[in-house]
Coordinates of C-alpha atoms in Angstrom, one line a residue:
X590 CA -44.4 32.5 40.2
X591 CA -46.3 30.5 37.3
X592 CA -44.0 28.9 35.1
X593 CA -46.6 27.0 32.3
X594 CA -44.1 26.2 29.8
X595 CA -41.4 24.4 32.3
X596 CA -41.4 21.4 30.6
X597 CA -39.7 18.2 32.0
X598 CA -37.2 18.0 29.0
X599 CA -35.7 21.2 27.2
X600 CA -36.8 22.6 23.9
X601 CA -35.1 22.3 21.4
X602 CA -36.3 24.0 17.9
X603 CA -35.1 22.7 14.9
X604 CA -34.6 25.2 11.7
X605 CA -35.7 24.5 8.0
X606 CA -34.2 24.7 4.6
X607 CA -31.6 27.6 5.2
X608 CA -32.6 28.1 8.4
X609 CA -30.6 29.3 11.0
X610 CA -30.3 30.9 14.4
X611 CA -29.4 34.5 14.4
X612 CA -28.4 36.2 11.1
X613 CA -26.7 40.0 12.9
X614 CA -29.6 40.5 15.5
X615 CA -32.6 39.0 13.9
X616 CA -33.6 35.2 15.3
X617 CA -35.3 32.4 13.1
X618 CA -37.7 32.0 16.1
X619 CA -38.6 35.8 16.2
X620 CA -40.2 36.2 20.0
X621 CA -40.9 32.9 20.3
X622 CA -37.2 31.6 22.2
X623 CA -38.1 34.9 24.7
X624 CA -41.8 34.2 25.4
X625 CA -40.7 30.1 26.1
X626 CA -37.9 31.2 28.2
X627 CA -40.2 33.8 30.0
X628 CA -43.0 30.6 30.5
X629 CA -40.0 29.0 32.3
X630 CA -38.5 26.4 29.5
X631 CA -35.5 25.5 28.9
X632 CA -35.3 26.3 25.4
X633 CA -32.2 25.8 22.4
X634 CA -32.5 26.9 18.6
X635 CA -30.0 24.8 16.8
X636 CA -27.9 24.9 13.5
X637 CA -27.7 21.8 11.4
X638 CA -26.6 22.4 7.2
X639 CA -28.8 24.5 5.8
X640 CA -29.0 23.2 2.3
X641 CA -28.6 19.2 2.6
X642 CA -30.7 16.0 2.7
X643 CA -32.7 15.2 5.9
X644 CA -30.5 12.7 7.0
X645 CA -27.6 14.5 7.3
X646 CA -29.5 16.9 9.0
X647 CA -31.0 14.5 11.3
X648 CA -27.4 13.2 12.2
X649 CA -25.6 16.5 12.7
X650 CA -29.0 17.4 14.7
X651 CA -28.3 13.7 17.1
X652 CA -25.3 15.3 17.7
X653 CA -26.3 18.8 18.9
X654 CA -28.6 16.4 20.9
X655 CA -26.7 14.4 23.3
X656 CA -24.5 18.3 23.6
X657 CA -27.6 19.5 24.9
X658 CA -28.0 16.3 27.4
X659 CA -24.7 16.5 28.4
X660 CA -25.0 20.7 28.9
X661 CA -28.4 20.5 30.9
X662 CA -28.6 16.8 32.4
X663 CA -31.6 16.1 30.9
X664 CA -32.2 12.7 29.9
X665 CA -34.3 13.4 27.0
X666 CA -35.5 16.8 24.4
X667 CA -38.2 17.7 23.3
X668 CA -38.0 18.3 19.4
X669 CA -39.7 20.9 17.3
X670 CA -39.0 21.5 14.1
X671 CA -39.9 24.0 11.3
X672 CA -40.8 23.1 7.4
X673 CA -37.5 20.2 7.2
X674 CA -36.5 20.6 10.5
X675 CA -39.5 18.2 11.0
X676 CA -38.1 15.8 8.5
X677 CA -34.9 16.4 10.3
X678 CA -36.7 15.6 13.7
X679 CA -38.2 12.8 12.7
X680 CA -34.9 11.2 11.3
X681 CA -33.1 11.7 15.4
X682 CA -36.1 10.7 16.6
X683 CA -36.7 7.4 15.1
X684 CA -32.6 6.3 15.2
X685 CA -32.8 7.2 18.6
X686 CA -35.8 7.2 20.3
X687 CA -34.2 7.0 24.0
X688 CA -33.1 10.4 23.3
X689 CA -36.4 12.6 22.5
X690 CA -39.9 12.6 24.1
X691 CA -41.6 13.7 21.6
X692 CA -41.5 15.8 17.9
X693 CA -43.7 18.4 16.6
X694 CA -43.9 19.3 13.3
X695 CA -44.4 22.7 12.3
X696 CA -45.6 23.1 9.1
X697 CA -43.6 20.2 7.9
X698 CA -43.7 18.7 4.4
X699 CA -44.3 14.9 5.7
X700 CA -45.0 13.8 2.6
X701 CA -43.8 16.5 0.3
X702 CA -44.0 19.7 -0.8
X703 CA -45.8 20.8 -4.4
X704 CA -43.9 23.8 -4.7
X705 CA -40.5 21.6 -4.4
X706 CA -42.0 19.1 -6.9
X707 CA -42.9 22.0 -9.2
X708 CA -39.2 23.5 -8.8
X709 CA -37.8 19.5 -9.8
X710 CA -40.3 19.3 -12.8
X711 CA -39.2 22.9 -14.3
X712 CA -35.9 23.4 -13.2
X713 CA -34.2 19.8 -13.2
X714 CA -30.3 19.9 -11.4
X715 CA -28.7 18.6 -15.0
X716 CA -30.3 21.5 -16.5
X717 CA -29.3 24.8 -17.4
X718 CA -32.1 26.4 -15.5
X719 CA -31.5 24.3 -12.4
X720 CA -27.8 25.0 -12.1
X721 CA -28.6 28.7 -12.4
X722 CA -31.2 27.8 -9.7
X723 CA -28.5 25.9 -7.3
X724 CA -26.2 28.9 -7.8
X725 CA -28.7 31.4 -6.7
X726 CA -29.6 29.1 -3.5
X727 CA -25.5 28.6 -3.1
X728 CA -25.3 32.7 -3.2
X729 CA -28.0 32.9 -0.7
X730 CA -26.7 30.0 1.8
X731 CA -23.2 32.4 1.8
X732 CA -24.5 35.3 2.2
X733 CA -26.8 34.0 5.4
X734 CA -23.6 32.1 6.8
X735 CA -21.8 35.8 6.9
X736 CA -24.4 37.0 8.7
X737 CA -25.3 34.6 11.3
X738 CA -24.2 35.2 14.8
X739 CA -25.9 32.6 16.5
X740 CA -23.7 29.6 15.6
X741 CA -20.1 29.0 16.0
X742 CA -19.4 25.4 15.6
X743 CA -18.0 23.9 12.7
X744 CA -18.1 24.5 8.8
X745 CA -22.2 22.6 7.6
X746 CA -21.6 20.6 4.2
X747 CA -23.9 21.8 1.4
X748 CA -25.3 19.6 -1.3
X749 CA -27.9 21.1 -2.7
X750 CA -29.7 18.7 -5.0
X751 CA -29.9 16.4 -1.8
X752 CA -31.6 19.0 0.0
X753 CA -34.2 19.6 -2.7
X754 CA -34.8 16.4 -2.8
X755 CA -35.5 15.4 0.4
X756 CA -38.1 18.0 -0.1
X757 CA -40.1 16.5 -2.9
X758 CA -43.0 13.8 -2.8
X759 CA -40.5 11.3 -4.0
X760 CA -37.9 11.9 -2.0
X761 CA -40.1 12.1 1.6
X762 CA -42.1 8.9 0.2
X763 CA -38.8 7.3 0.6
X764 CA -37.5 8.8 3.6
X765 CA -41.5 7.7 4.7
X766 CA -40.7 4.2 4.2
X767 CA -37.9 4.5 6.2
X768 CA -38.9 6.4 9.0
X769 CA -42.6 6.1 9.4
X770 CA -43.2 7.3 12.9
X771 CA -46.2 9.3 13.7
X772 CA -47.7 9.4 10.0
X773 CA -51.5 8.8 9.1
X774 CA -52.7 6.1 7.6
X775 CA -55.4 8.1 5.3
X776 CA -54.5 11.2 3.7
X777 CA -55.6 14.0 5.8
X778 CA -55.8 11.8 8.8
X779 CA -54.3 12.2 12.5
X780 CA -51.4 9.3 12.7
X781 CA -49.9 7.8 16.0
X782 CA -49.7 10.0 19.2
X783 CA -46.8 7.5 20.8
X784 CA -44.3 5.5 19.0
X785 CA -41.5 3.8 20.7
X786 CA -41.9 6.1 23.7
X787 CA -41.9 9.3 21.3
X788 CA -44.9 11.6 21.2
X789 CA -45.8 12.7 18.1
X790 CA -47.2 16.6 17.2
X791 CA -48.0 19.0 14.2
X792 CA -49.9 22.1 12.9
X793 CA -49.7 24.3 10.0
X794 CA -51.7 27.3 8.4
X795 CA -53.0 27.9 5.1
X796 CA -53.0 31.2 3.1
X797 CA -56.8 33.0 3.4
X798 CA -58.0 36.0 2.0
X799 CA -59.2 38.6 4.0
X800 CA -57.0 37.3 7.1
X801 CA -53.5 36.1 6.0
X802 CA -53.5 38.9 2.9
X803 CA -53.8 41.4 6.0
X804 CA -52.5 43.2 8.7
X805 CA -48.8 43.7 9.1
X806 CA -48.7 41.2 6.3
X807 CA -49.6 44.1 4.0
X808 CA -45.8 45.1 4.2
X809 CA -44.3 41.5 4.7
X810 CA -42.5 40.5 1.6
X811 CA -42.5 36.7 2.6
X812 CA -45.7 37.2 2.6
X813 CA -45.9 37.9 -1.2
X814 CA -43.2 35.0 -2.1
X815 CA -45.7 32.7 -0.6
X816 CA -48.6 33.7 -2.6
X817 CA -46.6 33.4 -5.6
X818 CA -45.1 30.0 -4.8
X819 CA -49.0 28.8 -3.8
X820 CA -49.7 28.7 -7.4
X821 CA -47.4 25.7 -8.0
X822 CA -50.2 23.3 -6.0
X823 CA -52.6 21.4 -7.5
X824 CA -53.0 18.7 -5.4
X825 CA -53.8 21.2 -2.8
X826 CA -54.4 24.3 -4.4
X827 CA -55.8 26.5 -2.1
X828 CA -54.9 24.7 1.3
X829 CA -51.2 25.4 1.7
X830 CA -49.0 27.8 3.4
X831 CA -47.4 29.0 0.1
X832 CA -44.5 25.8 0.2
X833 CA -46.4 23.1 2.4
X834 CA -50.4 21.2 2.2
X835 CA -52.5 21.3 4.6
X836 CA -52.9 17.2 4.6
X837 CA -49.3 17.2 4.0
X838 CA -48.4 18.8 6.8
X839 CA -49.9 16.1 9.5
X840 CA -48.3 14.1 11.6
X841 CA -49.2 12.5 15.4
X842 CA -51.9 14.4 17.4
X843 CA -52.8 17.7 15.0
X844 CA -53.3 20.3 16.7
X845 CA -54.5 22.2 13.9
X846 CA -53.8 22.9 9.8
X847 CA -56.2 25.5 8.8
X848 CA -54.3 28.6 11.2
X849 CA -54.4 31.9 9.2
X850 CA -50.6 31.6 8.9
X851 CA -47.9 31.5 5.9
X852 CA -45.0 29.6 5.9
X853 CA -42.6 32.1 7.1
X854 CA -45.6 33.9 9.5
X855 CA -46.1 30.3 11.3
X856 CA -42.5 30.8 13.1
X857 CA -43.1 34.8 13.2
X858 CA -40.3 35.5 11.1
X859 CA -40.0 38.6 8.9
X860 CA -39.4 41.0 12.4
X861 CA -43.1 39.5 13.9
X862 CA -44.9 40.9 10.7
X863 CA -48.2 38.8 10.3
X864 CA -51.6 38.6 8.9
X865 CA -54.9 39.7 10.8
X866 CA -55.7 38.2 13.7
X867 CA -52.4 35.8 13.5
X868 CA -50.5 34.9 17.1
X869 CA -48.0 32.4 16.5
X870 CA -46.3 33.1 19.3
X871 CA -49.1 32.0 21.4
X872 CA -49.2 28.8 19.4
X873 CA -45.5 27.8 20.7
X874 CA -46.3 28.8 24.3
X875 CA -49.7 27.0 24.2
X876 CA -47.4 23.6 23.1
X877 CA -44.6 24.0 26.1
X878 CA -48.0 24.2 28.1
X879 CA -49.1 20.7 26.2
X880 CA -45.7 19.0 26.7
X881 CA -45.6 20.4 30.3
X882 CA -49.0 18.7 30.9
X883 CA -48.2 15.3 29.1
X884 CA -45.1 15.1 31.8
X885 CA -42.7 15.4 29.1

């Protein structure tokens, strides 16, 4: 029996901004955890706080990291992480680089999101608009913690102006400086494929009439909040995803950053609705295939 996404070291995807694993029966990584599994990896979706700063993140997600070693006997994980679950990657993989072979970013704001910089301009946290906006985001966060089923570990910390912020251009610029594995040196460019040991990954899509405005989409309210939110760039106005840039979104080896894919479509949530001609499904299994290849 073929098994073309056995990869040396498990899988282990990392969630974005209130991201989880399983809220009642639907998965963050709609399909995607089956159709790895089916390939032949060994595949985990972690929890880590869904509203907080990237750091913290990355250190509950170090944690959940040498569980995993200790569960499996691996020596080392393969980390892929969606929107700031990159960031969040990034952060375990640069304290401790002995730990992960490599980190792909999937649709990753490496250096910031325009819609998150938009959100700081308008509604600012000492505001009246922004702590209406931080209640809203608080409402949500509880809600989705009643409904997950996938994680039963301990209470997450929230801290929500943290988490905004480490979404913003200032705020990655400075986590950047800090922890600058794998990034370009130009803007729009390809940055290291190895650092410290660490292989380095990333795609994204962008939002294109006549494909992404398509298909299953059609009934996809993501969908709809993405097209909204993609009016908030101007640095990249139309190259983003609805809440990441094309350039933005590179770091390491890319793969690609022009897939017909919004930010929600690019992890096939929303129960696998996507635009025309979309597989992001494929896109995962074609990367365990990658990773299987590069003996990692």
């Amino acid at each position: 029996m073929s098994h073309p996404c056995a990869t040396r070291y498990p899988l282990v995807l990392v969630p974005g901004m209130l991201g989880f694993i399983r809220l009642v029966l639907f998965p963050y990584w709609y399909g995607i955890v089956d159709a790895l599994r089916r390939g032949g990896a060994v595949v985990v979706a972690v929890q880590v706080s869904p509203l907080n700063s990237s750091e913290v993140r990355g250190e509950q997600l170090l944690l959940r990291i040498e569980e995993i070693l200790r569960e499996t006997g691996a020596e080392k994980v393969n980390l892929i992480g969606h929107s700031q679950g990159s960031l969040t990657a990034r952060y375990a993989a640069a304290r401790r680089p002995d730990l992960v072979a490599s980190v792909t970013s999937v649709a990753g704001p490496n250096h910031g999101s325009e819609l998150a910089d938009y959100l700081a301009r308008h509604y600012p946290h000492d505001s009246a608009k922004g702590r209406v906006l931080a209640a809203l985001l608080w409402l949500v966060g509880a809600l989705m913690s009643l409904l997950e089923t996938g994680y039963r570990g301990p209470k997450l910390p929230v801290d929500i102006p943290a988490g905004h912020q480490s979404l913003t251009s200032e705020g990655v610029a400075l986590f950047n400086q800090r922890y600058p594995q794998g990034l370009p040196d130009t803007w729009g460019g390809q940055g290291a494929e190895e650092v410290d040991g660490v292989r380095y990954y990333s795609w994204s899509g962008t939002l294109q009439p006549g494909k992404t405005d398509r298909g299953r989409n059609l009934f996809d309210g993501t969908h709809r909040s993405c097209r909204l939110f993609a009016r908030t760039f101007v640095r990249e106005v139309g190259h983003c995803d609805g809440m990441v840039g094309r350039y933005s979104s590179h770091l390491g080896t890319v793969i690609g950053d022009e897939f017909p894919l919004d930010h929600f479509d690019i992890v096939n949530q929303s129960i696998g609705l996507v635009g025309k001609g979309a597989e992001p499904i494929r896109l995962f299994v074609e990367h365990a295939a990658r990773l299987k290849a590069a003996g990692i």
